[in-house]
């Protein structure tokens, strides 16, 4: 490596953390580090950063287990550094260094831009640096980045959350909602598209509450329409909205803006009005199903997904049956289902009526079985349809063995198709392969609960600027490091942001 220090970032949790990790990587590369090559053995990177989540069950046990494995490796390698950031760091602060004194840096959700400076300070002073900011120091999108995808990007429109759901600790760790100015968001979108990105996902803890901080109730629908005017931007998605704030103008903007995809992730959490009230969710079953009905009327082909918590304190069998009723009525293409577990620091953890594990497990299995049946049934409706699929990088785990490629349909369904597409490409020589970011038109021939299959030849393949960007990245030499360990953000247009992930922590 010619003396260059290497880094590794390990990410846990929701899309916010994934996006933050891209910023952490960008900061480290701007400070002179290089990413540890794939396949680097555990403990061989010079800096290991844990970007933690406080929402997942046993998050702290997993963190300390990982830190414990690194302790002897760090002893053998003088100069190796370990940093812990993210939601768990914001929550636990000094206890991390007490329990794992070999950690060099602890930083929070509000000051990720300080990581390179804190690492340097820890190295010089030879003692742990713990710095947790109580409020946001810089909006994440103003920091440098190392995006994971050449063709798809996150764009953060807000951070924090003004809701007070009793099962969720995120507002306490990420603070009150703070919105970016629309002009700054669109400038970032345009800069991304100029680099070859063709799909963006607008990201926020509660995206459709966007505007509450800047005093415009229709700001989110206006933002969607403005994204529709960005030339070269093929696909716009967003995650995650909240039923309380999901208004008719947003549905109209989705339906009337061609590049806003017919896909909606709308967290339900529970179908029972009693449980929703205990959760402090400010909507009820009728309101939720009313939104679903309006979305389907405006966009008949839209695919809907959701988050559901099973076994919330006090949930009766009747309450659970109400959740099953909503699932049957809504016919989600996909549901991210969670068994309730206590999260220290949340009101729900102290509530009476905690449900026995065996009861929660049995309900969970019934819900998963129902949703599996519905997902399969909804996917079967796609058989015979012709869909435009944006080719993805590494979506299908078995693609190598099956000689298939994978990608996402406009409604975000996963599609596998024949990789032997040479010669079918518009404007390309026969030997030129299809690349991630290119768009393939295929006919769906088979449906499984979690994916679709197109077994015949492609009807068309469109090479795109996004595919060009991916190809350029593959051949581009590693950028030389930019100077010393100052860790200062770069000057100029905001640096960019990866393809849509699964639903996050289920807190929306």
XYZ file of C-alpha atoms in Angstrom:
508
model
C 0.000 0.000 0.000
C 3.052 2.244 -0.063
C 2.474 3.401 3.496
C -1.130 4.575 2.937
C -3.446 3.847 5.850
C -6.483 1.701 5.126
C -9.987 1.947 6.583
C -13.101 -0.199 6.933
C -16.601 1.042 7.806
C -19.093 -1.475 9.249
C -22.690 -0.290 9.019
C -25.692 -1.416 11.076
C -29.301 -0.239 10.868
C -31.388 1.878 8.549
C -30.838 3.811 5.315
C -29.805 6.885 7.315
C -26.834 4.913 8.641
C -25.979 3.588 5.177
C -25.979 7.165 3.882
C -23.920 8.375 6.850
C -21.379 5.626 6.181
C -20.873 6.921 2.658
C -20.036 10.283 4.215
C -17.661 8.688 6.712
C -15.871 6.919 3.851
C -15.641 10.184 1.925
C -14.246 12.007 4.947
C -11.596 9.359 5.519
C -10.550 9.311 1.874
C -10.391 13.101 1.872
C -8.059 12.827 4.872
C -5.669 10.463 3.087
C -6.938 6.970 3.889
C -7.770 4.329 1.275
C -10.481 1.717 1.583
C -9.225 -1.706 2.670
C -9.390 -4.064 -0.341
C -12.246 -6.574 -0.450
C -11.263 -9.751 1.352
C -9.040 -7.957 3.856
C -8.883 -10.100 7.005
C -10.670 -8.849 10.113
C -8.424 -6.537 12.058
C -6.052 -5.846 9.154
C -7.431 -2.358 8.333
C -5.623 0.534 10.018
C -8.921 2.165 11.023
C -12.153 0.252 11.723
C -15.300 2.384 12.108
C -18.523 0.961 13.566
C -21.582 2.975 12.485
C -24.086 1.661 15.022
C -27.842 1.320 15.413
C -29.699 1.549 18.731
C -32.974 0.206 17.355
C -32.055 -3.381 16.557
C -32.430 -5.966 19.302
C -29.209 -6.699 21.210
C -27.417 -3.921 19.285
C -25.069 -3.248 22.194
C -24.192 -6.947 22.697
C -23.318 -7.256 19.003
C -21.170 -4.137 19.144
C -19.217 -5.222 22.229
C -18.812 -8.715 20.800
C -17.259 -7.251 17.646
C -15.104 -4.859 19.647
C -13.935 -7.742 21.855
C -12.750 -9.708 18.826
C -10.694 -6.729 17.659
C -8.998 -6.083 21.038
C -6.203 -8.703 20.727
C -5.661 -7.761 17.064
C -5.233 -4.123 18.063
C -2.687 -5.120 20.739
C -0.604 -6.861 18.071
C -0.832 -3.942 15.638
C 0.397 -0.642 17.118
C -1.207 2.273 15.325
C -4.476 0.511 14.543
C -7.490 2.642 15.559
C -11.137 1.821 16.314
C -13.968 4.357 16.148
C -17.616 3.954 17.180
C -20.300 6.284 15.838
C -24.024 6.303 15.084
C -27.124 5.990 17.252
C -25.709 3.639 19.898
C -22.714 5.947 20.335
C -25.065 8.921 20.730
C -26.994 6.991 23.396
C -24.210 5.264 25.367
C -21.400 7.831 25.079
C -18.824 7.315 27.848
C -19.923 3.768 28.665
C -18.433 2.557 25.369
C -14.911 3.526 26.447
C -15.586 2.142 29.950
C -16.586 -1.258 28.549
C -14.070 -1.247 25.668
C -11.120 0.955 26.696
C -9.234 0.009 23.526
C -11.656 2.156 21.461
C -9.947 5.335 20.218
C -12.868 7.541 19.134
C -16.571 7.802 20.016
C -18.673 10.261 17.986
C -22.408 10.806 17.611
C -25.035 11.249 14.931
C -24.697 15.044 14.902
C -20.939 15.382 14.338
C -19.854 12.723 11.841
C -17.720 15.348 10.105
C -15.334 15.330 13.070
C -14.156 11.733 12.603
C -10.767 12.407 10.875
C -9.866 15.139 13.387
C -10.786 12.935 16.352
C -8.718 10.032 14.985
C -5.697 12.299 14.605
C -6.207 13.771 18.077
C -6.451 10.287 19.596
C -3.234 9.279 17.819
C -1.301 12.352 18.967
C -2.638 12.449 22.531
C -2.651 8.654 22.896
C -6.015 8.630 24.649
C -9.629 8.036 23.657
C -11.574 10.958 22.226
C -15.283 11.082 23.028
C -17.177 13.903 21.349
C -20.962 13.867 21.163
C -22.762 16.937 19.802
C -26.278 17.646 21.093
C -27.443 19.213 17.827
C -26.538 18.902 14.169
C -23.232 20.567 13.321
C -23.452 20.248 9.543
C -26.107 18.723 7.290
C -24.661 15.352 6.163
C -24.963 16.196 2.470
C -22.461 19.039 2.841
C -19.749 16.493 3.700
C -17.567 14.614 1.212
C -18.765 11.181 0.196
C -17.764 7.880 -1.294
C -20.930 6.532 -2.906
C -21.374 2.773 -3.179
C -23.232 3.010 -6.482
C -22.335 4.826 -9.703
C -25.920 4.839 -10.995
C -28.159 5.264 -7.922
C -27.880 7.613 -4.954
C -29.477 8.634 -1.680
C -30.314 12.317 -1.275
C -31.056 13.329 2.298
C -33.837 15.939 2.500
C -34.195 16.092 6.289
C -32.729 14.656 9.460
C -34.392 13.997 12.792
C -38.033 13.322 13.626
C -40.786 15.215 15.452
C -42.854 12.112 16.265
C -42.944 10.496 19.706
C -43.715 6.838 18.956
C -43.413 4.933 22.226
C -41.367 2.071 20.700
C -38.768 4.292 19.024
C -35.615 5.906 20.355
C -34.561 7.553 17.074
C -35.948 11.069 17.803
C -33.955 11.153 21.045
C -30.767 10.231 19.165
C -31.166 12.163 15.927
C -33.029 15.176 17.295
C -35.940 17.254 16.022
C -36.612 17.371 12.302
C -34.381 19.730 10.372
C -35.127 20.308 6.682
C -32.737 21.201 3.899
C -33.609 24.059 1.602
C -35.290 22.832 -1.620
C -32.687 24.629 -3.749
C -29.853 22.773 -1.995
C -31.582 19.426 -2.521
C -32.180 20.062 -6.223
C -28.606 21.294 -6.682
C -27.377 17.995 -5.266
C -29.780 16.007 -7.471
C -28.599 17.889 -10.575
C -24.936 17.371 -9.624
C -25.578 13.634 -9.208
C -27.320 13.372 -12.583
C -24.412 15.235 -14.205
C -22.144 12.467 -12.821
C -24.283 9.769 -14.441
C -26.728 8.892 -11.641
C -30.144 8.011 -13.057
C -32.026 6.979 -9.888
C -32.252 8.887 -6.631
C -34.014 8.047 -3.377
C -35.107 10.988 -1.228
C -34.295 10.088 2.341
C -35.623 11.243 5.697
C -36.766 9.801 8.992
C -40.226 10.989 7.934
C -39.871 12.286 4.380
C -43.380 13.521 3.805
C -43.232 15.745 6.893
C -40.684 17.700 4.843
C -41.650 21.364 4.956
C -42.667 21.505 8.616
C -39.307 23.052 9.446
C -39.535 25.612 6.618
C -43.250 26.379 6.955
C -44.645 24.873 3.727
C -47.168 22.043 4.075
C -46.915 21.133 0.374
C -43.115 21.283 0.198
C -42.709 17.536 -0.329
C -45.114 17.279 -3.273
C -43.458 20.359 -4.820
C -40.072 18.679 -4.370
C -41.278 15.523 -6.148
C -42.580 17.609 -9.067
C -39.313 19.570 -9.204
C -37.381 16.286 -9.429
C -39.593 15.462 -12.414
C -38.117 18.429 -14.270
C -34.493 17.284 -13.878
C -33.390 16.118 -17.313
C -31.643 12.756 -17.280
C -33.163 11.642 -13.971
C -35.033 8.432 -14.823
C -36.255 7.273 -11.429
C -37.213 8.991 -8.175
C -38.109 7.087 -4.996
C -38.484 8.111 -1.356
C -38.460 6.503 2.073
C -40.060 6.465 4.536
C -43.291 8.431 4.843
C -45.674 8.540 7.817
C -49.434 7.997 7.359
C -50.186 11.073 9.498
C -48.502 13.417 7.028
C -49.346 11.612 3.793
C -51.592 14.065 1.961
C -53.509 14.043 -1.320
C -51.108 16.490 -2.989
C -48.307 13.925 -2.571
C -50.416 11.190 -4.205
C -51.197 13.555 -7.098
C -47.521 14.469 -7.492
C -46.556 10.778 -7.577
C -49.222 9.943 -10.156
C -48.531 12.968 -12.377
C -44.699 12.985 -12.334
C -43.444 10.356 -14.811
C -40.077 9.715 -13.168
C -41.540 9.257 -9.660
C -41.855 5.495 -9.406
C -45.160 3.700 -8.659
C -43.868 2.372 -5.351
C -44.758 3.321 -1.786
C -43.363 2.110 1.520
C -45.966 3.079 4.148
C -45.299 1.824 7.693
C -48.443 0.378 9.326
C -46.910 -0.947 12.596
C -50.319 -2.260 13.771
C -53.830 -2.562 12.420
C -55.419 -2.149 15.848
C -56.625 1.333 16.831
C -56.003 0.464 20.486
C -52.394 -0.531 19.820
C -51.810 2.428 17.492
C -52.926 4.732 20.301
C -50.552 3.003 22.755
C -47.786 3.355 20.174
C -48.617 7.076 19.869
C -49.162 6.684 16.146
C -51.355 9.594 15.102
C -53.610 7.716 12.653
C -56.076 4.841 12.861
C -56.950 1.846 10.693
C -59.540 3.707 8.604
C -57.091 6.503 7.823
C -54.400 4.020 6.747
C -56.700 1.990 4.503
C -58.082 5.244 3.062
C -54.576 6.242 1.946
C -54.046 2.818 0.358
C -57.350 3.143 -1.519
C -56.438 6.599 -2.866
C -52.973 5.460 -3.941
C -54.386 2.460 -5.806
C -57.018 4.652 -7.504
C -54.339 7.088 -8.701
C -51.700 4.423 -9.528
C -53.303 1.004 -10.146
C -49.923 -0.653 -10.773
C -48.232 0.718 -7.644
C -46.473 -1.768 -5.362
C -46.968 -1.094 -1.666
C -44.782 -2.260 1.197
C -44.925 -1.726 4.938
C -43.428 -2.279 8.410
C -45.354 -4.191 11.088
C -44.539 -4.816 14.752
C -46.026 -7.977 16.302
C -46.521 -8.368 20.057
C -46.475 -4.742 21.204
C -47.240 -4.514 24.951
C -50.940 -5.052 25.594
C -51.671 -6.491 22.138
C -54.578 -8.944 22.418
C -55.527 -11.668 19.962
C -58.302 -9.353 18.743
C -55.774 -6.558 18.203
C -53.549 -8.908 16.221
C -56.502 -10.014 14.079
C -57.024 -6.344 13.174
C -53.456 -6.264 11.846
C -54.156 -9.412 9.807
C -57.324 -7.724 8.479
C -55.370 -4.679 7.248
C -52.769 -6.922 5.611
C -55.524 -8.774 3.744
C -57.169 -5.504 2.667
C -53.996 -3.634 1.686
C -52.393 -6.550 -0.194
C -48.832 -5.389 0.288
C -46.239 -6.576 -2.211
C -43.845 -6.875 0.726
C -43.927 -6.438 4.498
C -40.996 -6.040 6.875
C -42.239 -7.748 10.023
C -40.652 -7.345 13.453
C -41.254 -9.070 16.766
C -41.524 -6.407 19.454
C -38.595 -6.352 21.822
C -37.801 -3.846 24.553
C -35.606 -0.917 23.629
C -34.069 0.690 26.721
C -34.957 4.356 26.906
C -38.348 4.030 25.177
C -41.725 4.414 26.968
C -42.917 1.044 25.610
C -40.136 -0.758 27.486
C -41.798 0.207 30.780
C -45.387 -0.559 29.745
C -47.497 -3.197 31.433
C -48.718 -6.154 29.407
C -45.433 -7.333 27.876
C -46.364 -10.311 25.686
C -44.724 -13.729 26.305
C -42.152 -14.648 23.668
C -44.024 -17.817 22.651
C -47.214 -15.840 21.925
C -45.306 -13.225 19.903
C -43.557 -15.974 17.913
C -46.816 -17.745 17.087
C -48.479 -14.514 15.896
C -45.394 -13.554 13.931
C -45.407 -16.882 12.086
C -49.095 -16.500 11.190
C -48.482 -12.996 9.867
C -45.448 -14.036 7.822
C -47.394 -16.961 6.312
C -50.273 -14.644 5.325
C -47.975 -12.030 3.832
C -46.001 -14.682 1.930
C -49.237 -15.892 0.365
C -50.254 -12.327 -0.585
C -46.798 -11.434 -1.940
C -46.834 -14.486 -4.173
C -50.379 -13.778 -5.350
C -49.536 -10.135 -6.140
C -46.338 -11.142 -7.952
C -48.246 -13.663 -10.092
C -50.230 -10.716 -11.491
C -46.960 -9.510 -13.040
C -46.585 -12.626 -15.245
C -47.022 -11.637 -18.896
C -46.243 -7.972 -18.265
C -43.414 -6.234 -20.106
C -41.262 -4.241 -17.686
C -38.288 -1.911 -17.894
C -35.666 -3.207 -15.473
C -32.718 -1.105 -14.330
C -29.770 -3.493 -14.127
C -28.327 -3.644 -10.606
C -24.996 -4.656 -9.207
C -25.131 -7.722 -6.972
C -28.890 -7.900 -6.258
C -29.186 -11.640 -6.882
C -27.113 -13.900 -4.647
C -27.314 -16.832 -7.102
C -26.802 -14.828 -10.300
C -23.309 -16.223 -10.893
C -24.497 -19.824 -10.707
C -27.665 -19.257 -12.754
C -25.980 -17.015 -15.371
C -28.575 -14.336 -14.737
C -28.512 -10.618 -14.089
C -30.859 -8.823 -11.713
C -32.467 -5.439 -11.474
C -35.434 -3.483 -10.234
C -38.711 -2.858 -12.036
C -40.232 0.629 -11.733
C -42.302 -0.570 -8.754
C -39.061 -1.819 -7.099
C -39.821 -5.527 -7.550
C -36.681 -7.623 -7.977
C -36.390 -9.173 -11.461
C -33.894 -11.849 -12.568
C -33.240 -12.210 -16.304
C -30.892 -13.955 -18.768
C -27.368 -12.535 -18.626
C -26.679 -13.514 -22.248
C -27.760 -10.204 -23.769
C -24.766 -9.453 -26.008
C -25.908 -8.229 -29.391
C -29.269 -7.008 -28.092
C -27.924 -3.632 -27.100
C -29.084 -0.499 -28.903
C -26.152 1.423 -30.335
C -23.502 -1.016 -29.108
C -21.206 -3.550 -30.727
C -22.317 -7.189 -30.297
C -19.529 -7.940 -27.841
C -20.484 -5.138 -25.464
C -22.167 -6.475 -22.296
C -25.051 -5.001 -20.349
C -23.862 -2.971 -17.364
C -25.383 -1.951 -14.027
C -27.335 1.240 -14.693
C -28.448 0.130 -18.180
C -32.166 -0.545 -18.761
C -33.476 -3.876 -20.069
C -37.014 -4.448 -21.363
C -38.187 -7.974 -20.528
C -41.374 -10.024 -20.312
C -42.101 -11.641 -16.940
C -42.594 -15.417 -17.234
C -42.565 -16.625 -13.625
C -43.283 -15.228 -10.166
C -42.008 -16.258 -6.734
C -43.009 -14.548 -3.469
C -39.898 -12.336 -3.418
C -38.793 -12.033 -7.050
C -39.871 -12.197 -10.679
C -38.205 -14.099 -13.515
C -37.894 -13.203 -17.214
C -36.712 -16.370 -18.972
C -36.964 -15.298 -22.618
C -34.733 -12.981 -24.638
C -34.787 -9.284 -23.821
C -37.070 -7.183 -26.001
C -34.651 -4.261 -25.833
C -31.580 -3.097 -23.961
C -30.840 0.607 -23.558
C -27.300 1.628 -22.707
C -27.420 4.649 -20.443
C -25.221 7.393 -19.049
C -25.637 5.607 -15.720
C -24.115 2.470 -17.272
C -21.305 4.619 -18.682
C -20.688 5.974 -15.164
C -20.532 2.441 -13.749
C -18.109 1.333 -16.477
C -15.919 4.379 -15.934
C -15.760 3.634 -12.218
C -14.622 0.063 -12.886
C -11.733 1.256 -15.019
C -10.822 4.367 -13.059
C -7.572 4.232 -11.097
C -7.812 4.885 -7.380
C -7.788 8.609 -6.714
C -4.596 9.759 -4.991
C -5.107 10.768 -1.363
C -5.780 14.437 -0.798
C -3.366 15.620 1.787
C -2.984 15.386 5.484
C -5.275 14.542 8.393
C -7.177 17.791 8.594
C -10.603 16.252 8.055
C -12.031 19.484 6.719
C -15.044 19.310 4.399
C -14.338 20.158 0.779
C -15.443 23.384 -0.827
C -17.871 23.599 -3.745
C -20.956 21.638 -4.815
C -22.166 19.102 -2.267
C -20.623 15.737 -2.962
C -23.070 13.015 -3.829
C -24.710 9.809 -2.296
C -26.650 3.951 -3.177
C -29.386 2.063 -4.531
C -32.481 1.618 -2.463
C -32.052 -0.627 0.560
C -34.697 -2.549 2.348
C -36.873 -0.753 4.802
C -35.072 0.662 7.757
C -35.605 0.406 11.465
C -39.389 0.439 11.232
C -39.652 3.682 13.162
C -41.491 5.767 10.585
